[in-house]
């Protein structure tokens, strides 16, 4: 299993996350400390690592619990056998997870990180330690969003495919009035003072929120022209944040609705942010569907037919469509059963099967002989036909529509297929 970077396709990142989640859900066979996590940076001596593992194996023979000791020895022996085949570590190093899990079997998982490992690490625990690999998957860049008018201001944070609404402020600026003469001038002066105070408070709130974020890449400001421009050009925002302003956009709304409008109109400014990419992909599908061009397919049967014909240009898959097809077998009576299970529930499902008896002969030897990840199978078929795969989260309204209204699987086609 190879760990990909943030520049990898959404499909590759999806596969990686799924793999790490499965590793993180695995536990030792009886809560024993027998699952090995081994991190090896590039450049370290493989013979030195081998010797360390041999020493650890010798120590394991002295563990009080013979069952635990045997499990640790089995894991280390499995790693040592495979290390004999490794002549040189990959440029970014190698991570090995191995041990007797709740399945009762010694399982082995090698991972090649996308970023260079900074240090060597050996851990024997009741779980696999994936934290360092998980950190490499995180989207570091974050973007601040501010929408402001004379009456209020709203703040949000955009990171990858996730947007968080943070805060809303209200001003003390009065609405329009009908008085004239000196009263009008007096009220106008007071209004200007309150308007400046509002902009000052917005700047202070921006500092409280965004200066605490170490990976803030930029800020986009939205709102009616006058309020927005006065805020940016005036001395209201900390110079450290002013330098991060990437652009501004005219919006007609404030609050959460204004934040959504700001994101919709910031396509060019935030063109590489995954949140907006996902919205555009689903919007493209819905636009073609609305025009009845015949360039879309939805529903499992139609999409799979289009895949077989090589007509799929882009496949949109909800990240919630994480189904694994399993084959349950009994070695005694040849009982077989196909069952679909959510990937996130697979480890618990596997444990339940192991504890169950065969419904035909009563044997306690039931096991899962074969598994097939539905999304990964779609990935293999896409490679054969040249189709692109995009994994869509449910963080956006469009992502929710894809999952709830279309079953999480749709396709944008290269050409119309009228009869399917």
mmCIF file with all atom_site columns, C-alpha atoms in Angstrom, residues 259-268 276:
data_model
loop_
_atom_site.group_PDB
_atom_site.id
_atom_site.type_symbol
_atom_site.label_atom_id
_atom_site.label_alt_id
_atom_site.label_comp_id
_atom_site.label_asym_id
_atom_site.label_entity_id
_atom_site.label_seq_id
_atom_site.pdbx_PDB_ins_code
_atom_site.Cartn_x
_atom_site.Cartn_y
_atom_site.Cartn_z
_atom_site.occupancy
_atom_site.B_iso_or_equiv
_atom_site.pdbx_formal_charge
_atom_site.auth_seq_id
_atom_site.auth_comp_id
_atom_site.auth_asym_id
_atom_site.auth_atom_id
_atom_site.pdbx_PDB_model_num
ATOM 1  C CA . UNK A 1 259 ? -20.358 32.904 3.274  1.00 0.00 ? 259 UNK A CA 1
ATOM 2  C CA . UNK A 1 260 ? -21.860 30.394 0.841  1.00 0.00 ? 260 UNK A CA 1
ATOM 3  C CA . UNK A 1 261 ? -22.282 33.126 -1.782 1.00 0.00 ? 261 UNK A CA 1
ATOM 4  C CA . UNK A 1 262 ? -18.671 34.213 -1.228 1.00 0.00 ? 262 UNK A CA 1
ATOM 5  C CA . UNK A 1 263 ? -17.423 30.678 -1.884 1.00 0.00 ? 263 UNK A CA 1
ATOM 6  C CA . UNK A 1 264 ? -19.595 30.381 -4.992 1.00 0.00 ? 264 UNK A CA 1
ATOM 7  C CA . UNK A 1 265 ? -18.095 33.576 -6.409 1.00 0.00 ? 265 UNK A CA 1
ATOM 8  C CA . UNK A 1 266 ? -14.483 32.880 -5.379 1.00 0.00 ? 266 UNK A CA 1
ATOM 9  C CA . UNK A 1 267 ? -13.874 30.127 -7.919 1.00 0.00 ? 267 UNK A CA 1
ATOM 10 C CA . UNK A 1 268 ? -10.851 31.813 -9.493 1.00 0.00 ? 268 UNK A CA 1
ATOM 11 C CA . UNK A 1 276 ? -15.186 24.164 -4.553 1.00 0.00 ? 276 UNK A CA 1
#
